[in-house]
Short mmCIF file of N, CA and C in Angstrom, two decimals:
data_model
loop_
_atom_site.label_atom_id
_atom_site.label_comp_id
_atom_site.label_asym_id
_atom_site.label_seq_id
_atom_site.Cartn_x
_atom_site.Cartn_y
_atom_site.Cartn_z
N MET B 1 8.73 42.38 -36.76
CA MET B 1 7.69 43.24 -36.22
C MET B 1 7.67 42.77 -34.87
N LYS B 2 7.60 43.62 -33.87
CA LYS B 2 6.79 43.38 -32.39
C LYS B 2 6.12 44.29 -31.88
N LEU B 3 5.28 44.19 -31.09
CA LEU B 3 4.13 45.01 -30.34
C LEU B 3 4.96 45.74 -29.49
N ASN B 4 5.14 46.95 -29.19
CA ASN B 4 6.22 47.35 -28.17
C ASN B 4 5.59 48.49 -27.56
N HIS B 5 4.24 48.94 -27.59
CA HIS B 5 3.64 50.04 -26.85
C HIS B 5 2.22 49.77 -26.71
N LEU B 6 1.43 50.09 -25.39
CA LEU B 6 0.10 50.08 -25.41
C LEU B 6 -0.25 51.41 -24.44
N ASN B 7 -1.33 51.84 -25.15
CA ASN B 7 -1.91 52.64 -24.21
C ASN B 7 -3.16 52.33 -23.65
N LEU B 8 -3.44 52.35 -22.37
CA LEU B 8 -4.99 52.44 -21.72
C LEU B 8 -5.79 53.18 -21.39
N THR B 9 -6.98 53.77 -21.37
CA THR B 9 -7.63 54.61 -20.71
C THR B 9 -8.16 54.08 -19.31
N VAL B 10 -8.06 54.79 -18.39
CA VAL B 10 -8.23 54.32 -16.92
C VAL B 10 -8.41 55.07 -15.95
N THR B 11 -9.58 55.05 -15.21
CA THR B 11 -10.37 55.96 -14.15
C THR B 11 -9.47 56.57 -13.31
N ASP B 12 -8.32 55.66 -12.89
CA ASP B 12 -7.81 55.80 -12.01
C ASP B 12 -5.99 55.63 -12.09
N VAL B 13 -5.40 56.49 -12.83
CA VAL B 13 -4.02 56.36 -13.04
C VAL B 13 -3.19 55.79 -12.02
N THR B 14 -3.07 56.24 -11.09
CA THR B 14 -2.21 55.95 -9.72
C THR B 14 -2.49 54.44 -9.18
N ALA B 15 -3.81 54.34 -9.04
CA ALA B 15 -4.04 52.82 -8.47
C ALA B 15 -3.90 51.69 -9.62
N ALA B 16 -3.97 52.10 -11.03
CA ALA B 16 -3.48 51.20 -12.11
C ALA B 16 -1.96 50.89 -12.09
N ARG B 17 -1.51 52.17 -11.85
CA ARG B 17 0.11 52.13 -12.06
C ARG B 17 0.55 51.35 -11.05
N GLY B 18 -0.03 51.53 -9.77
CA GLY B 18 0.21 50.57 -8.44
C GLY B 18 0.63 48.90 -8.71
N PHE B 19 -1.00 48.86 -9.28
CA PHE B 19 -1.18 47.32 -9.61
C PHE B 19 -0.07 46.70 -10.60
N LEU B 20 0.26 47.79 -11.42
CA LEU B 20 1.08 47.04 -12.57
C LEU B 20 2.45 46.46 -12.09
N GLU B 21 2.98 47.60 -11.41
CA GLU B 21 4.12 47.53 -10.75
C GLU B 21 4.24 46.53 -9.49
N LYS B 22 3.24 46.27 -8.61
CA LYS B 22 3.24 45.56 -7.57
C LYS B 22 3.23 44.08 -8.24
N TYR B 23 2.29 43.71 -8.93
CA TYR B 23 1.98 42.41 -9.35
C TYR B 23 2.69 41.96 -10.82
N PHE B 24 3.15 42.89 -11.37
CA PHE B 24 3.64 42.30 -12.83
C PHE B 24 4.89 43.35 -12.92
N GLY B 25 5.60 43.71 -12.17
CA GLY B 25 7.01 44.19 -12.45
C GLY B 25 7.04 45.28 -13.40
N LEU B 26 6.01 46.20 -13.36
CA LEU B 26 6.50 47.14 -14.48
C LEU B 26 7.12 48.21 -13.56
N GLN B 27 7.69 49.01 -14.28
CA GLN B 27 8.50 49.96 -13.43
C GLN B 27 7.92 51.55 -14.34
N THR B 28 8.10 52.10 -13.23
CA THR B 28 7.44 53.81 -13.87
C THR B 28 8.49 54.31 -14.22
N ARG B 29 8.16 55.09 -15.27
CA ARG B 29 9.29 55.66 -15.94
C ARG B 29 8.96 57.61 -15.88
N HIS B 30 7.85 57.55 -16.12
CA HIS B 30 7.24 58.99 -15.95
C HIS B 30 5.94 59.44 -15.57
N THR B 31 5.49 60.14 -14.73
CA THR B 31 4.26 60.61 -14.88
C THR B 31 4.01 62.06 -15.09
N ARG B 32 2.66 62.08 -15.43
CA ARG B 32 1.91 63.51 -15.23
C ARG B 32 1.13 64.02 -13.94
N GLY B 33 1.65 63.77 -13.07
CA GLY B 33 0.47 64.04 -11.81
C GLY B 33 -0.58 62.81 -11.85
N ASP B 34 -1.72 62.94 -11.39
CA ASP B 34 -2.53 61.53 -11.85
C ASP B 34 -3.37 61.36 -12.91
N ALA B 35 -2.86 61.83 -14.19
CA ALA B 35 -3.17 61.92 -15.07
C ALA B 35 -2.82 61.26 -16.39
N PHE B 36 -1.69 60.93 -16.15
CA PHE B 36 -0.73 60.21 -17.22
C PHE B 36 0.28 59.25 -16.55
N ALA B 37 0.69 58.41 -17.01
CA ALA B 37 1.91 57.42 -16.66
C ALA B 37 2.34 56.71 -17.56
N VAL B 38 4.00 56.49 -17.52
CA VAL B 38 4.71 55.72 -18.67
C VAL B 38 5.44 54.69 -17.92
N LEU B 39 4.82 53.30 -18.26
CA LEU B 39 5.52 52.17 -17.33
C LEU B 39 6.35 51.56 -18.56
N SER B 40 7.32 50.18 -17.88
CA SER B 40 7.95 49.54 -18.95
C SER B 40 8.41 48.54 -18.40
N ASP B 41 8.57 47.41 -19.24
CA ASP B 41 9.33 46.03 -18.67
C ASP B 41 10.68 45.92 -18.58
N VAL B 42 11.28 44.62 -18.58
CA VAL B 42 12.64 44.45 -18.74
C VAL B 42 12.83 44.12 -20.31
N ASP B 43 12.03 44.34 -20.90
CA ASP B 43 12.29 44.08 -22.27
C ASP B 43 12.14 45.11 -22.89
N GLY B 44 11.69 46.13 -22.68
CA GLY B 44 11.37 47.86 -23.24
C GLY B 44 9.91 47.78 -23.83
N PHE B 45 9.19 46.83 -23.57
CA PHE B 45 7.93 47.11 -23.44
C PHE B 45 7.38 48.43 -23.10
N VAL B 46 6.73 49.60 -23.80
CA VAL B 46 6.14 50.69 -22.91
C VAL B 46 4.51 50.34 -22.73
N PHE B 47 4.06 50.83 -21.65
CA PHE B 47 2.94 50.82 -21.17
C PHE B 47 2.47 51.85 -20.64
N THR B 48 1.52 52.96 -21.43
CA THR B 48 1.13 54.18 -21.00
C THR B 48 -0.23 54.14 -20.58
N LEU B 49 -0.60 54.73 -19.26
CA LEU B 49 -2.18 54.73 -18.64
C LEU B 49 -2.48 56.30 -19.22
N MET B 50 -3.89 56.50 -19.46
CA MET B 50 -4.44 58.14 -19.28
C MET B 50 -5.46 58.28 -19.01
N LYS B 51 -5.76 59.09 -17.98
CA LYS B 51 -7.08 59.33 -17.17
C LYS B 51 -8.28 59.55 -18.17
N GLY B 52 -9.06 59.00 -17.72
CA GLY B 52 -10.44 59.18 -18.53
C GLY B 52 -11.62 59.36 -17.35
N ALA B 53 -12.70 60.14 -17.59
CA ALA B 53 -13.73 60.28 -16.69
C ALA B 53 -14.48 58.84 -16.45
N SER B 54 -14.56 58.29 -17.48
CA SER B 54 -14.96 56.67 -17.65
C SER B 54 -14.63 55.91 -18.67
N VAL B 55 -14.66 54.82 -18.38
CA VAL B 55 -13.90 53.60 -19.31
C VAL B 55 -15.07 52.91 -19.49
N SER B 56 -14.81 52.37 -20.77
CA SER B 56 -15.62 50.98 -21.19
C SER B 56 -15.38 50.26 -22.31
N TYR B 57 -14.44 49.12 -21.73
CA TYR B 57 -13.89 48.13 -22.60
C TYR B 57 -15.16 47.24 -22.99
N PRO B 58 -15.11 46.66 -23.90
CA PRO B 58 -15.75 45.61 -24.50
C PRO B 58 -15.90 44.42 -23.36
N LYS B 59 -16.77 43.53 -23.30
CA LYS B 59 -16.70 42.49 -22.04
C LYS B 59 -15.85 41.54 -22.22
N SER B 60 -15.13 41.22 -23.23
CA SER B 60 -14.14 40.43 -23.81
C SER B 60 -12.69 41.15 -23.91
N PHE B 61 -12.47 42.53 -23.74
CA PHE B 61 -11.40 43.09 -23.71
C PHE B 61 -10.56 42.68 -22.49
N HIS B 62 -9.19 42.51 -22.88
CA HIS B 62 -8.44 42.14 -21.65
C HIS B 62 -6.98 42.15 -21.91
N ILE B 63 -5.88 42.39 -20.91
CA ILE B 63 -4.46 42.09 -21.31
C ILE B 63 -4.23 41.06 -20.71
N GLY B 64 -2.97 40.59 -21.00
CA GLY B 64 -2.38 39.03 -20.65
C GLY B 64 -1.20 39.45 -20.14
N PHE B 65 -0.57 38.52 -18.78
CA PHE B 65 0.60 38.46 -18.28
C PHE B 65 1.07 36.77 -18.49
N ILE B 66 1.84 36.39 -19.13
CA ILE B 66 2.08 35.13 -19.42
C ILE B 66 3.29 34.92 -18.29
N GLN B 67 3.15 33.85 -17.36
CA GLN B 67 4.09 33.39 -16.35
C GLN B 67 5.01 32.15 -16.94
N GLU B 68 5.76 31.98 -16.17
CA GLU B 68 6.85 30.92 -16.64
C GLU B 68 6.45 29.80 -15.88
N SER B 69 5.34 29.77 -15.11
CA SER B 69 5.02 28.26 -14.44
C SER B 69 3.74 28.49 -14.09
N GLU B 70 3.09 26.90 -13.49
CA GLU B 70 2.10 27.14 -12.82
C GLU B 70 2.11 27.67 -11.39
N GLU B 71 2.83 27.56 -11.00
CA GLU B 71 3.43 28.04 -9.54
C GLU B 71 3.25 29.67 -9.24
N ARG B 72 4.18 30.20 -10.64
CA ARG B 72 3.88 31.61 -10.26
C ARG B 72 2.57 31.95 -10.60
N VAL B 73 1.68 31.38 -11.52
CA VAL B 73 0.57 31.79 -11.48
C VAL B 73 -0.47 31.78 -10.45
N ASN B 74 -0.09 30.72 -9.70
CA ASN B 74 -0.97 30.38 -8.13
C ASN B 74 -0.23 31.44 -7.45
N GLU B 75 0.88 31.74 -7.42
CA GLU B 75 1.55 32.97 -6.56
C GLU B 75 0.66 34.01 -6.48
N ILE B 76 0.67 34.29 -7.94
CA ILE B 76 0.37 35.91 -8.14
C ILE B 76 -1.32 35.64 -7.63
N ASN B 77 -2.07 34.52 -7.95
CA ASN B 77 -3.51 34.51 -7.46
C ASN B 77 -3.72 34.59 -6.16
N ARG B 78 -2.67 34.07 -5.52
CA ARG B 78 -2.64 34.08 -3.76
C ARG B 78 -2.56 35.32 -3.25
N ARG B 79 -1.68 36.11 -3.71
CA ARG B 79 -1.28 37.65 -3.21
C ARG B 79 -2.53 38.48 -3.71
N LEU B 80 -3.19 38.51 -4.90
CA LEU B 80 -4.11 39.24 -5.36
C LEU B 80 -5.27 38.65 -4.16
N LYS B 81 -5.73 37.37 -3.92
CA LYS B 81 -6.58 37.41 -2.92
C LYS B 81 -6.45 37.93 -1.63
N GLU B 82 -5.18 37.78 -1.11
CA GLU B 82 -4.71 38.16 -0.10
C GLU B 82 -4.92 39.73 0.04
N ASP B 83 -4.79 40.30 -0.98
CA ASP B 83 -4.95 41.95 -0.81
C ASP B 83 -6.15 42.62 -1.30
N GLY B 84 -7.19 41.46 -1.26
CA GLY B 84 -8.78 42.03 -1.21
C GLY B 84 -9.32 41.62 -2.41
N PHE B 85 -8.66 41.43 -3.72
CA PHE B 85 -8.72 41.34 -5.02
C PHE B 85 -10.09 40.16 -5.13
N GLU B 86 -11.26 40.46 -5.71
CA GLU B 86 -11.90 38.93 -5.85
C GLU B 86 -11.61 38.46 -7.06
N VAL B 87 -11.08 37.26 -7.03
CA VAL B 87 -10.48 36.31 -8.20
C VAL B 87 -10.81 35.15 -7.65
N GLU B 88 -11.24 34.17 -8.80
CA GLU B 88 -11.40 32.73 -8.66
C GLU B 88 -10.12 31.68 -8.78
N PRO B 89 -9.94 30.69 -8.23
CA PRO B 89 -8.70 29.94 -8.25
C PRO B 89 -8.62 29.57 -9.86
N PRO B 90 -7.16 29.56 -10.35
CA PRO B 90 -6.84 29.29 -11.78
C PRO B 90 -7.52 27.83 -12.35
N VAL B 91 -7.93 28.13 -13.50
CA VAL B 91 -8.46 26.77 -14.00
C VAL B 91 -7.80 26.63 -15.69
N ARG B 92 -7.62 25.08 -15.66
CA ARG B 92 -7.17 24.79 -17.04
C ARG B 92 -8.10 24.99 -18.49
N SER B 93 -7.83 26.09 -19.11
CA SER B 93 -8.73 26.00 -20.19
C SER B 93 -7.43 26.21 -21.37
N HIS B 94 -7.11 27.25 -22.15
CA HIS B 94 -6.35 27.40 -22.78
C HIS B 94 -4.89 27.51 -22.22
N GLY B 95 -4.58 27.36 -20.85
CA GLY B 95 -3.62 27.40 -20.32
C GLY B 95 -3.94 27.23 -18.62
N TRP B 96 -3.28 27.56 -17.89
CA TRP B 96 -3.39 27.47 -16.33
C TRP B 96 -3.76 29.20 -16.50
N THR B 97 -4.72 29.56 -16.09
CA THR B 97 -5.29 30.84 -16.35
C THR B 97 -6.15 31.36 -15.50
N PHE B 98 -6.32 32.67 -14.99
CA PHE B 98 -7.33 33.36 -14.15
C PHE B 98 -7.23 34.87 -14.69
N TYR B 99 -8.51 35.19 -14.12
CA TYR B 99 -8.56 36.92 -14.75
C TYR B 99 -9.02 37.70 -13.18
N VAL B 100 -8.62 38.85 -13.25
CA VAL B 100 -8.76 39.98 -12.47
C VAL B 100 -8.96 41.29 -12.91
N GLN B 101 -10.49 42.09 -12.18
CA GLN B 101 -10.45 43.32 -12.33
C GLN B 101 -9.43 43.82 -12.03
N ALA B 102 -8.80 44.96 -12.60
CA ALA B 102 -7.28 45.93 -12.10
C ALA B 102 -8.31 47.23 -12.04
N PRO B 103 -7.69 47.66 -10.66
CA PRO B 103 -8.03 49.38 -10.45
C PRO B 103 -7.91 50.22 -12.11
N GLY B 104 -8.94 50.92 -12.21
CA GLY B 104 -8.98 51.64 -13.40
C GLY B 104 -9.52 51.70 -14.37
N GLY B 105 -10.23 50.19 -14.48
CA GLY B 105 -11.25 49.70 -15.09
C GLY B 105 -10.90 48.47 -16.30
N PHE B 106 -10.03 47.97 -16.28
CA PHE B 106 -9.45 46.87 -17.20
C PHE B 106 -9.23 45.69 -16.80
N LEU B 107 -9.39 45.04 -17.71
CA LEU B 107 -9.17 43.05 -17.15
C LEU B 107 -8.10 42.50 -17.48
N VAL B 108 -7.43 42.09 -16.49
CA VAL B 108 -5.99 41.28 -16.98
C VAL B 108 -6.51 39.72 -16.66
N GLU B 109 -5.66 38.95 -17.47
CA GLU B 109 -5.35 37.66 -17.48
C GLU B 109 -4.18 37.14 -17.01
N VAL B 110 -3.94 35.95 -16.26
CA VAL B 110 -2.88 35.78 -15.73
C VAL B 110 -2.44 34.33 -16.50
N LEU B 111 -1.69 34.05 -16.92
CA LEU B 111 -1.88 32.29 -17.68
C LEU B 111 -0.43 31.95 -17.78
N CYS B 112 -0.08 30.85 -17.87
CA CYS B 112 1.06 29.81 -18.24
C CYS B 112 0.59 28.98 -19.25
#
């Protein structure tokens, strides 16, 4: 058994969708205006976004994108910073990792 679907409620579907496409390579498969989007990755994982008026995830809630190398983690960190996101440099913790608040109200971890 493997996890193959995740749905997140977000305050801004369009911005969250663009973020996931630009930095993590997800591709949009279907949208319903700015209320719903279906994205997927090359392995067939389905990621859906649904619009909510407000989003309140627990403080420790996040999704993660595991990268193949520290260099790739550093590159994503640099790109996010250049694009105006508030990100701290990666640190050695349970891997080479950093977190970023994504548009729409959810936290993303990038690590290797």
